[in-house]
XYZ file of C-alpha atoms in Angstrom:
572
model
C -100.980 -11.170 91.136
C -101.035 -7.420 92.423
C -98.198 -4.803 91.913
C -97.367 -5.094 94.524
C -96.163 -1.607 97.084
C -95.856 -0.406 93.384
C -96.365 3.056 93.280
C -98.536 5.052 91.212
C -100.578 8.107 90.033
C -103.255 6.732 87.520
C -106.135 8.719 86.569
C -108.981 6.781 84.526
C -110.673 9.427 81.531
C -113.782 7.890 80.255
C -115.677 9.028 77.175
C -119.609 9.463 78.438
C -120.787 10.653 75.145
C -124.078 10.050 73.762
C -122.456 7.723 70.720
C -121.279 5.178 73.806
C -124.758 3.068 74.784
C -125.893 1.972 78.194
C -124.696 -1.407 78.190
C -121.405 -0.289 76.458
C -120.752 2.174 79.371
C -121.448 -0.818 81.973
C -118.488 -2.728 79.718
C -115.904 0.441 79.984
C -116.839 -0.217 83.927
C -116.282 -3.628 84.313
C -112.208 -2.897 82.573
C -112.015 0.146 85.195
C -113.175 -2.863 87.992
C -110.686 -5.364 85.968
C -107.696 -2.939 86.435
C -108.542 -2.326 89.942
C -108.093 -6.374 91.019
C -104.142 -5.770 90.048
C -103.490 -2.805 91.551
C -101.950 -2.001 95.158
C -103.829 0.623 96.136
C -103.733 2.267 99.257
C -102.212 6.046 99.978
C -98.902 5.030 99.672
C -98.808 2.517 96.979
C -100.827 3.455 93.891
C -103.606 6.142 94.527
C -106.767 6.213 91.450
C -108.882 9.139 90.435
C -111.550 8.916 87.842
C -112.662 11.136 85.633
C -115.980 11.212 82.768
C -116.417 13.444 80.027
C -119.458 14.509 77.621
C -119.589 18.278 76.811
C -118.555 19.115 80.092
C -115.807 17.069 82.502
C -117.032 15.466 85.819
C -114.601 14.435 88.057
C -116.141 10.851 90.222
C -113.588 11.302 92.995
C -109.614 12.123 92.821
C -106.528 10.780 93.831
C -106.997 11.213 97.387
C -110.581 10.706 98.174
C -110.444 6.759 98.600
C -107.613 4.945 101.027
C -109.636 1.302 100.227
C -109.846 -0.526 97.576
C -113.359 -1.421 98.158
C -114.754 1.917 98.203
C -112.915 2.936 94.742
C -115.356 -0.098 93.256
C -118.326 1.133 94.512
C -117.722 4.806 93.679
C -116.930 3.010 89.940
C -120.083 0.750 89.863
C -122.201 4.032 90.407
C -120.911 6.115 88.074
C -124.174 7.580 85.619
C -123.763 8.048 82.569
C -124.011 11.710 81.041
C -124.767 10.929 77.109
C -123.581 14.461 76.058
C -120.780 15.404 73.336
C -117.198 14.552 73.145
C -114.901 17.137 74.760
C -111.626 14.941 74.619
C -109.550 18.156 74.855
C -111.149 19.725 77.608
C -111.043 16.233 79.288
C -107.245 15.932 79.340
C -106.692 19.782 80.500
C -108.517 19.470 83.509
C -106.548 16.291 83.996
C -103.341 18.458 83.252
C -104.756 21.287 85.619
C -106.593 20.146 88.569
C -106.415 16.117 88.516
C -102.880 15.839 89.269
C -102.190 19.157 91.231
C -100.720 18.283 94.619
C -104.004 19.738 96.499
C -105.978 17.085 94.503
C -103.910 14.275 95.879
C -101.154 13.875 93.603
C -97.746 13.292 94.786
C -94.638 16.116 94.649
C -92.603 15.242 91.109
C -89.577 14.844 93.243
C -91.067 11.852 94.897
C -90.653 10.182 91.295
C -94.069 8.337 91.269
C -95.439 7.760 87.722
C -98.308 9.727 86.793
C -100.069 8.170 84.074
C -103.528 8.529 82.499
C -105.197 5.544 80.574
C -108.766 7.418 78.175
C -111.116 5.591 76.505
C -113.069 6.887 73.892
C -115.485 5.887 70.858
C -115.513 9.144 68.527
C -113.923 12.006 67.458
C -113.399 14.735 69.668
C -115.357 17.746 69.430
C -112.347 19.980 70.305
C -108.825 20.048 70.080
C -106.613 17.321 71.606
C -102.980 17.249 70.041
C -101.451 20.422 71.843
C -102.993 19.740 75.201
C -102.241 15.982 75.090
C -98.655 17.407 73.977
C -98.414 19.873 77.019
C -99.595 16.692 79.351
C -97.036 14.439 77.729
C -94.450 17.068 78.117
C -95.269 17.701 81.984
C -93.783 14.305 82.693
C -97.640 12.130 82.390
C -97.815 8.875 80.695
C -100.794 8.165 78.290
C -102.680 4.990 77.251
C -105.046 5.929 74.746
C -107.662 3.003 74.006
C -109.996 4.006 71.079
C -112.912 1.554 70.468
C -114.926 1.502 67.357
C -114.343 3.151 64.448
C -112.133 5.632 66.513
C -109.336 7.724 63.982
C -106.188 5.923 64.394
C -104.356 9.636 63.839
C -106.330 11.093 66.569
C -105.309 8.273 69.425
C -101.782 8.394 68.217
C -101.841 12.365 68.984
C -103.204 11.650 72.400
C -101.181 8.523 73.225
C -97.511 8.178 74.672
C -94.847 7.150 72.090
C -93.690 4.742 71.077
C -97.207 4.312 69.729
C -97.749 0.508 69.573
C -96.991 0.282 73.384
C -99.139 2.823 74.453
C -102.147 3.079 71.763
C -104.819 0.599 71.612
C -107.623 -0.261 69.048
C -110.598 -2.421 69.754
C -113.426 -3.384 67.116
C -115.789 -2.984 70.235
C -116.450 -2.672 73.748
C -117.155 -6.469 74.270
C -113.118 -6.769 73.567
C -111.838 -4.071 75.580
C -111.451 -6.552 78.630
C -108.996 -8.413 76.226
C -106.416 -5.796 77.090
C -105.905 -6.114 80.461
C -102.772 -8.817 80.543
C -101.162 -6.087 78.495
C -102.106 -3.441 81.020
C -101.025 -5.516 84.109
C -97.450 -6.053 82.359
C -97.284 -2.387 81.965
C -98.623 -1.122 85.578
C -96.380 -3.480 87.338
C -93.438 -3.198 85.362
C -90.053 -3.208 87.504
C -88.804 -0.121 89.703
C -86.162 0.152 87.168
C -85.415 3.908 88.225
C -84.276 2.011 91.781
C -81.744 -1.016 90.112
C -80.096 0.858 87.656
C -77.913 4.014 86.793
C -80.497 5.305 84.935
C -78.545 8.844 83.751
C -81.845 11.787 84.022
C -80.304 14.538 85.261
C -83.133 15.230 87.663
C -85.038 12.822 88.346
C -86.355 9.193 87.241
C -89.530 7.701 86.666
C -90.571 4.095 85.630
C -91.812 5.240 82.472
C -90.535 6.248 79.031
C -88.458 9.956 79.769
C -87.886 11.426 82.862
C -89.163 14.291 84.979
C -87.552 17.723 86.054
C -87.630 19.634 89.456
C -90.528 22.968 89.133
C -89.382 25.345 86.711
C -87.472 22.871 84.635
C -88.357 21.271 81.410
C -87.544 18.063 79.898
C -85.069 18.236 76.675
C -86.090 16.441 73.515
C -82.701 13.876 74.788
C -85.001 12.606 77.481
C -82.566 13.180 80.155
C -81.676 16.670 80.834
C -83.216 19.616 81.656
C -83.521 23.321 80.960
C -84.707 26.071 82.601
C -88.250 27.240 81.741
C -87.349 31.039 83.306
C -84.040 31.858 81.951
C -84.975 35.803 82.775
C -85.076 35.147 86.123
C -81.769 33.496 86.060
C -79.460 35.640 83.743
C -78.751 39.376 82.927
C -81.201 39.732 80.151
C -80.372 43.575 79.248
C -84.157 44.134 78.150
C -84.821 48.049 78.849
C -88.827 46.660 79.059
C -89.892 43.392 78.741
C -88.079 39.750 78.773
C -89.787 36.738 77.694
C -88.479 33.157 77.788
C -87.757 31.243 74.957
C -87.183 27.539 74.166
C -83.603 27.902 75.001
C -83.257 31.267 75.718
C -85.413 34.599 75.884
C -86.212 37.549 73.784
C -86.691 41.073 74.602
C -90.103 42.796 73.860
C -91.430 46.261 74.404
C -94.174 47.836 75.984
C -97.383 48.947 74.110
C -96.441 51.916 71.650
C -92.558 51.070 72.128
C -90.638 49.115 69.481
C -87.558 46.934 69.723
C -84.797 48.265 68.150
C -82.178 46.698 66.023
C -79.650 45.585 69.452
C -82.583 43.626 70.385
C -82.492 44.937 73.941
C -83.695 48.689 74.222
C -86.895 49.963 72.714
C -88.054 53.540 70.694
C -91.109 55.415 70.830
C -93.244 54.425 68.103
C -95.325 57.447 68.413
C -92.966 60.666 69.078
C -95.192 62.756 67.533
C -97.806 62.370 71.180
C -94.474 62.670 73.378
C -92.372 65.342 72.204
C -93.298 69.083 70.956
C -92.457 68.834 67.712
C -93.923 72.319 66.511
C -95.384 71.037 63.289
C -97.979 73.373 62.238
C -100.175 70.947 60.198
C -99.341 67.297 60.463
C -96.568 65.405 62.405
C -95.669 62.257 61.108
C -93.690 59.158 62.724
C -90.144 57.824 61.397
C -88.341 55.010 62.679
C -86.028 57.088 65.107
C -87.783 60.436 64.442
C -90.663 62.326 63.024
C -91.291 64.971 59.826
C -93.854 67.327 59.507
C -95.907 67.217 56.467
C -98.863 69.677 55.354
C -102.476 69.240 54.681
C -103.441 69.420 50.434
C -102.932 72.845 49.120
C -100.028 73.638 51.102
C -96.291 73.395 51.104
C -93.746 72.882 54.033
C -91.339 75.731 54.284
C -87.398 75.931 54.426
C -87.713 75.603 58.241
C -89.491 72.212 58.305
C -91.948 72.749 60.309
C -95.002 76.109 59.165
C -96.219 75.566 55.978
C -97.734 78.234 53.246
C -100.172 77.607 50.536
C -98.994 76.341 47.391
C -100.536 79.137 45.174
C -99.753 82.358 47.465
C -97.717 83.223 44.039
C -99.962 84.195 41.640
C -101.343 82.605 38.756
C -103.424 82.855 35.759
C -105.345 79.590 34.750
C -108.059 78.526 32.355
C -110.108 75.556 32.371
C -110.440 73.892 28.553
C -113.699 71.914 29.566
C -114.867 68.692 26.971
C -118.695 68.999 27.114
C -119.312 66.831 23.983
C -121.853 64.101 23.840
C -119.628 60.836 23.893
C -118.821 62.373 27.861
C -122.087 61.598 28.811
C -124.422 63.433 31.489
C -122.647 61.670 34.588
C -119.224 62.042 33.268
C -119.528 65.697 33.443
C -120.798 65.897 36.848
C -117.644 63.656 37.927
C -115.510 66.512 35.646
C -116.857 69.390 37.387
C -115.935 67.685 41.014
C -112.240 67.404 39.047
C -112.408 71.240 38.916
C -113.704 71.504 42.012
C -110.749 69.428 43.662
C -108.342 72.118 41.604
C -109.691 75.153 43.027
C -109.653 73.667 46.471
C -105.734 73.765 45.809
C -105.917 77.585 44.961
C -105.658 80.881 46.813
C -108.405 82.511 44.630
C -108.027 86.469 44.792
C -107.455 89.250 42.246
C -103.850 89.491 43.405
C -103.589 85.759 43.709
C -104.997 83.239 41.700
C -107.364 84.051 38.859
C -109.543 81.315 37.619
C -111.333 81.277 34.273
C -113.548 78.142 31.954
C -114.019 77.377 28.877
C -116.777 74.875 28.002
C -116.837 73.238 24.525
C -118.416 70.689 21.991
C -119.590 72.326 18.740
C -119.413 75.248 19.930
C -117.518 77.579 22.624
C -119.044 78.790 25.968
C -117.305 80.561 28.744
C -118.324 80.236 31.742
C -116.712 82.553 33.299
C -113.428 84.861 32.286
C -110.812 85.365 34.719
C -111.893 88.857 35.840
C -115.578 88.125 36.319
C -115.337 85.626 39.479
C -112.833 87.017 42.507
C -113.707 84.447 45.306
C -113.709 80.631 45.632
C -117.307 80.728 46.876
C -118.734 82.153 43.608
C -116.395 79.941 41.135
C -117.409 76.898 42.884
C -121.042 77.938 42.439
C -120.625 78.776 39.277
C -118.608 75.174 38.449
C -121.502 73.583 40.507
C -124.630 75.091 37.989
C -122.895 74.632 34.796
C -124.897 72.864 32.099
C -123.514 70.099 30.033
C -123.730 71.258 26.447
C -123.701 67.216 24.860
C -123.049 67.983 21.365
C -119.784 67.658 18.733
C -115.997 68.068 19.995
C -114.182 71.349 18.243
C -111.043 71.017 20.623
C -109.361 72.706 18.284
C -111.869 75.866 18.071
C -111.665 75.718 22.238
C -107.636 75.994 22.275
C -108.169 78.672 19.483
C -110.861 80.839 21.724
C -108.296 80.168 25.131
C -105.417 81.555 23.204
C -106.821 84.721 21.214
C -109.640 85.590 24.178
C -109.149 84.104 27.922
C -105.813 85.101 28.293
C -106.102 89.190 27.430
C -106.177 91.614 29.794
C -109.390 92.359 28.164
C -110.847 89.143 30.028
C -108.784 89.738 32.833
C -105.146 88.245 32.362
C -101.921 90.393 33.665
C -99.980 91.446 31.515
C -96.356 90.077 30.798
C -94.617 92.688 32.489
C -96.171 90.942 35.560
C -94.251 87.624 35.083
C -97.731 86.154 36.534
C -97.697 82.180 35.026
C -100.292 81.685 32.162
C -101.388 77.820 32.791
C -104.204 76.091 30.946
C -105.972 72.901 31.609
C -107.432 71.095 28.994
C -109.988 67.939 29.181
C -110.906 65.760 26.783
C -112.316 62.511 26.165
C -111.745 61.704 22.472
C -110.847 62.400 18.929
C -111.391 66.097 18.230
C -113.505 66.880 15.022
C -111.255 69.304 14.063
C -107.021 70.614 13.644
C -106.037 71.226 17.371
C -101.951 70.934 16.387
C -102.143 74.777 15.267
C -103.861 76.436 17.806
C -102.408 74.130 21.113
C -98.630 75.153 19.371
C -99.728 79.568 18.840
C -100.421 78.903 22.536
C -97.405 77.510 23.886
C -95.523 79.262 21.350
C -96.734 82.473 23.315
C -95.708 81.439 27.031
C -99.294 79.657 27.974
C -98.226 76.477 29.886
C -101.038 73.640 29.132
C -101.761 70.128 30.862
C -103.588 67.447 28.906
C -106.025 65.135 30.394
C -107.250 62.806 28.555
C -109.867 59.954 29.368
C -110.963 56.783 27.797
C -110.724 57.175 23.388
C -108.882 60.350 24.132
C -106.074 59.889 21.700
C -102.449 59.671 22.104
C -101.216 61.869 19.310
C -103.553 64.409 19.692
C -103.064 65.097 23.533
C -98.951 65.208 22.917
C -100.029 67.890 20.327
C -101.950 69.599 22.803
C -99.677 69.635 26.087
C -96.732 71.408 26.923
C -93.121 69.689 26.636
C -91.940 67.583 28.318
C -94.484 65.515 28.331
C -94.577 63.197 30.703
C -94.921 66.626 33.149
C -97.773 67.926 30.863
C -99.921 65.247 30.118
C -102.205 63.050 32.135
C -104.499 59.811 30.648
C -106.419 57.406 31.833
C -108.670 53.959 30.852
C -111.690 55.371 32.642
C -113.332 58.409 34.863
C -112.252 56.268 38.265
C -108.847 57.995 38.218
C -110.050 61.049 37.934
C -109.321 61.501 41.382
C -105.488 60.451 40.968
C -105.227 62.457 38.266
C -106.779 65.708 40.428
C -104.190 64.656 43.289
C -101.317 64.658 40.947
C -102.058 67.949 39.014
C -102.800 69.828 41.965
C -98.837 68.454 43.072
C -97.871 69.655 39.942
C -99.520 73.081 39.295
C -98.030 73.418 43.260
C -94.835 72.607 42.897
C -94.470 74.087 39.499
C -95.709 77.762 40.435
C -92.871 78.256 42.495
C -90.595 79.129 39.944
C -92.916 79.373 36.683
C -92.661 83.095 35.107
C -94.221 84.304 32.028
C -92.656 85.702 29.528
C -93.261 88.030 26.368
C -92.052 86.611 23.158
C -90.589 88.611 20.762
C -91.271 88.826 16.889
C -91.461 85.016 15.573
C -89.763 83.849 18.859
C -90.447 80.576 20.545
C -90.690 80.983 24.144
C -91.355 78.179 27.146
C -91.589 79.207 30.108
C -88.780 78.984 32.671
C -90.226 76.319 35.673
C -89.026 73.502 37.993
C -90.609 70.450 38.930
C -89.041 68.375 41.312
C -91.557 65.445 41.219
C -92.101 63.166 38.106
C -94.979 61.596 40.113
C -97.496 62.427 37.674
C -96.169 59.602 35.260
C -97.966 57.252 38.250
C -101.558 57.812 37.133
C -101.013 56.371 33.525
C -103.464 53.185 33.623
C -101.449 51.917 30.729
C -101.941 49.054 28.397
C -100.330 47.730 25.727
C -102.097 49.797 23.427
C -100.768 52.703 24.927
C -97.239 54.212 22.953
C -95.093 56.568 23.354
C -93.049 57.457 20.607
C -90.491 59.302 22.201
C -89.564 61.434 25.489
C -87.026 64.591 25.980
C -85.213 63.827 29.156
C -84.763 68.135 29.420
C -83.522 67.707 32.939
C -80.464 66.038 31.684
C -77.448 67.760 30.459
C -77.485 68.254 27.476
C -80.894 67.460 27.170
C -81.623 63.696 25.295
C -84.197 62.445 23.104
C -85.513 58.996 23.796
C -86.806 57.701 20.424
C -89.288 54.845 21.690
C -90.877 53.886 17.936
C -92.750 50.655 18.953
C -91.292 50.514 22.375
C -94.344 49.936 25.033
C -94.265 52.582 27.548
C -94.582 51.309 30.438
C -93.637 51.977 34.444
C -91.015 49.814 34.750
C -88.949 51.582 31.672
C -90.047 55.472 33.590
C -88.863 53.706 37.047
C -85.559 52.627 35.187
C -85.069 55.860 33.150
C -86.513 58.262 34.027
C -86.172 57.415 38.083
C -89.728 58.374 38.703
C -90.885 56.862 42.469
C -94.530 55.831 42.066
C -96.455 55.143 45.733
């Protein structure tokens, strides 16, 4: 028997790959031909479209081409098969897209004709199908997925209407496909149930599984009401820029270099830096609801917040202690001498500014150039550029000895006391000295020289707290290996910087102990310590507190997380 006046939008999707064979194709026919010999179809009863698919869709004719029955078959009995891939995905969008638009014959929603699809396919598609056959589904379309072969069961199920076992179909092969068509019949000429009973959809009813909803509605997950799919059309959204519908609702999103802030509704400049004059002299940078100005390496930002000065335009007297030993190595020293060279770059070299003198070392002591003999940046960084390595023994001890009696005496160029210039000396080494440094690094610190330690690799603990200034964790710098050398340049420069604000020198008297009077607001130098367990502390003077305390650490590792806790130092 036929259904009957039963009215219906069915569009056949057949797989055309190259897996399904010639006489297999002519089988998937015969059940399109089978179907047909049920159906009422005719413009007003139930209209057919037919679609193939390989690696690219072809559509055989669409719901409105044929009025007769008859011509329908033979269109179907001269379909050719393409034998290309298996776009299954791409199949179903078109479907979605252009197969049941209105201009391709399909009927207005409101009309309340079923639209169903019923795809057969052998393989696994070569794209994916679960979101678009989702997105179909959800559009109101009823699916009949028939797999034949050795088809994945998951993949027809994420194609197929639920519930599943109504609406999926497995077949060992195409010779049993026909077997399905009682089934099918049952289904297409099911009851006009939407016309006998009270069947509750909000909007409007179809005979199949869920209901529809007028344009610009979507079903709910109830299967009976509806929602709007443009609520910002609809309601006072607030958005200053953009609004954007939701599930439910809608959110409120910004233009391109805006961002949304906390009320959810109005937006901020991301960049005010481009859209404001913010009379930064160097660099602006962007805040959340604002901007700062910062200033390039080597300079400060002044009380104003926006010029800035160089670090050094105080003057300063400071003397390289240089390791050239042979355990450095050839390579080393070149990557030291770029450590200098990152120093100076900090400096406003100039008789009246910043004088610069080194100090190479390893059995023996070389200077390489006192702090009168060099009076421009150009001719120290030539002179740091040429230097030969020595490569020989490590008398750290005899260096810190020739730095204190020689490099810093007016003879070589230093200013005198009277001057209050800041005596600052720099000392690099990479291991155990081969002779008593303790005497010489204490006469020098003793007499108002302020020195940094940097020590690299075997450099030992002991010896470089001996050597640098107190406190310590201000004074002294290590690391595992020469690739923080740079960090360690970064941080030092900070230091020397912020330090030679306030730094003065000052003449000791007669078997006085002087240290110089400084500030350093920054404890960020603790941050380039690549420590390990082997690395111990024994103690630390905390002489920013009041009164000053004395951390004994004995076997305590010292570690970040204890100067973070402690000593509140803010690594990046």
């Amino acid at each position: 028997s036929t259904c009957n006046n039963k009215r219906l939008d069915l569009v056949f999707i057949i797989d055309s790959s190259r897996s399904v064979h010639h006489y297999d194709f002519e089988k998937v026919k015969e059940f399109i031909l089978t179907i047909l010999q049920f159906l009422d179809t005719s413009p007003d009863a139930t209209r057919v479209g037919l679609i193939q698919y390989g690696s690219t869709v072809k559509q055989e004719f669409s719901l409105k081409t044929f009025r007769r029955k008859q011509d329908i078959e033979r269109a179907v009995r001269r379909m050719m098969h393409l034998a290309t891939g298996t776009m299954t995905g791409l199949a179903i969008q078109y479907a979605v897209n252009i197969a049941f638009s209105e201009s391709e014959g399909a009927r207005p929603l409101k009309q309340n004709v079923p639209r169903i699809i019923m795809i057969v396919t052998d393989g696994r598609p070569q794209d994916p199908v679960a979101e678009i056959a989702a997105k179909a589904r959800n559009s109101g379309i009823l699916i009949f997925a028939i797999g034949v072969g050795r088809v994945d069961m998951n993949t027809l199920k994420s194609i197929g209407s639920e519930p599943h076992e109504e609406h999926v179909f497995l077949v060992a092969n195409f010779s049993q496909i026909e077997t399905l068509t009682s089934a099918f019949q049952t289904k297409l000429c099911a009851q006009d149930l939407c016309a006998v009973e009270k069947h509750a959809c909000e909007q409007i009813c179809v005979n199949t599984p869920g209901s529809y909803c007028h344009e610009g509605f979507l079903l709910r997950e109830d299967g009976k009401t509806c929602r709007n799919k443009d609520i910002c059309s609809s309601v006072d959204h607030g958005c200053e820029h953009v609004c954007v519908n939701a599930d439910e609702s809608y959110i409120c999103q910004c233009y391109e270099g805006f961002a949304l802030r906390e009320d959810g509704k109005t937006c901020r400049n991301k960049d005010l830096c481009r859209s404001v004059n913010h009379g930064c002299e160097h660099v602006c940078v962007n805040t959340d609801e604002s901007y700062i100005c910062k200033c390039r390496d080597g300079f400060l930002l002044r009380e104003d917040g926006k010029t800035c000065r160089r670090c050094t335009e105080g003057p300063v007297d400071l003397v390289f202690v240089i390791d050239g030993s042979k355990s450095l190595g050839e390579d080393n020293f070149e990557i030291v001498k770029q450590f200098v060279l990152g120093v100076l770059d900090t400096l406003e070299i100039s008789p009246k500014a910043a004088r610069v003198g080194l100090l190479q070392y390893s059995s023996e002591v070389r200077t390489e150039f006192t702090l009168r003999q060099l009076s421009s940046a150009k001719d120290m960084k030539k002179a740091v550029s040429q230097m030969k390595y020595m490569g020989r023994g490590s008398m750290t001890g005899l260096a810190l000895k020739h730095m204190f009696e020689r490099s810093f005496t007016e003879m070589e160029g230093a200013r005198p006391f009277s001057a209050h210039v800041p005596r600052i000396s720099i000392v690099f080494t990479d291991g155990r000295a081969q002779d008593e440094v303790s005497e010489w690094a204490a006469r020098a610190k003793q007499n108002g020289i302020i020195i940094y330690a940097v020590g690299i690799g075997q450099a030992i603990e002991e010896e470089l707290l001996e050597i640098a200034s107190e406190p310590p964790y201000k004074h002294l710098f290590y690391a595992e290996d020469f690739t923080a050398m740079e960090d360690i340049s970064e941080e030092l420069r900070a230091q020397i910087c912020e330090g030679n604000i306030g730094m003065k020198a000052v003449q000791p008297e007669r078997g006085q102990h002087v240290s110089p009077t400084h500030t350093f607001p920054g404890l960020g130098i603790i941050c380039t310590f690549k420590l390990v367990p082997e690395a111990k502390f024994r103690s630390v003077t905390m002489n920013n507190s009041s009164p000053s305390t004395r951390i004994e650490l004995d076997d305590f590792i010292f570690t970040k997380l204890y100067l973070v806790v402690f000593l509140g130092v803010k690594c990046k």
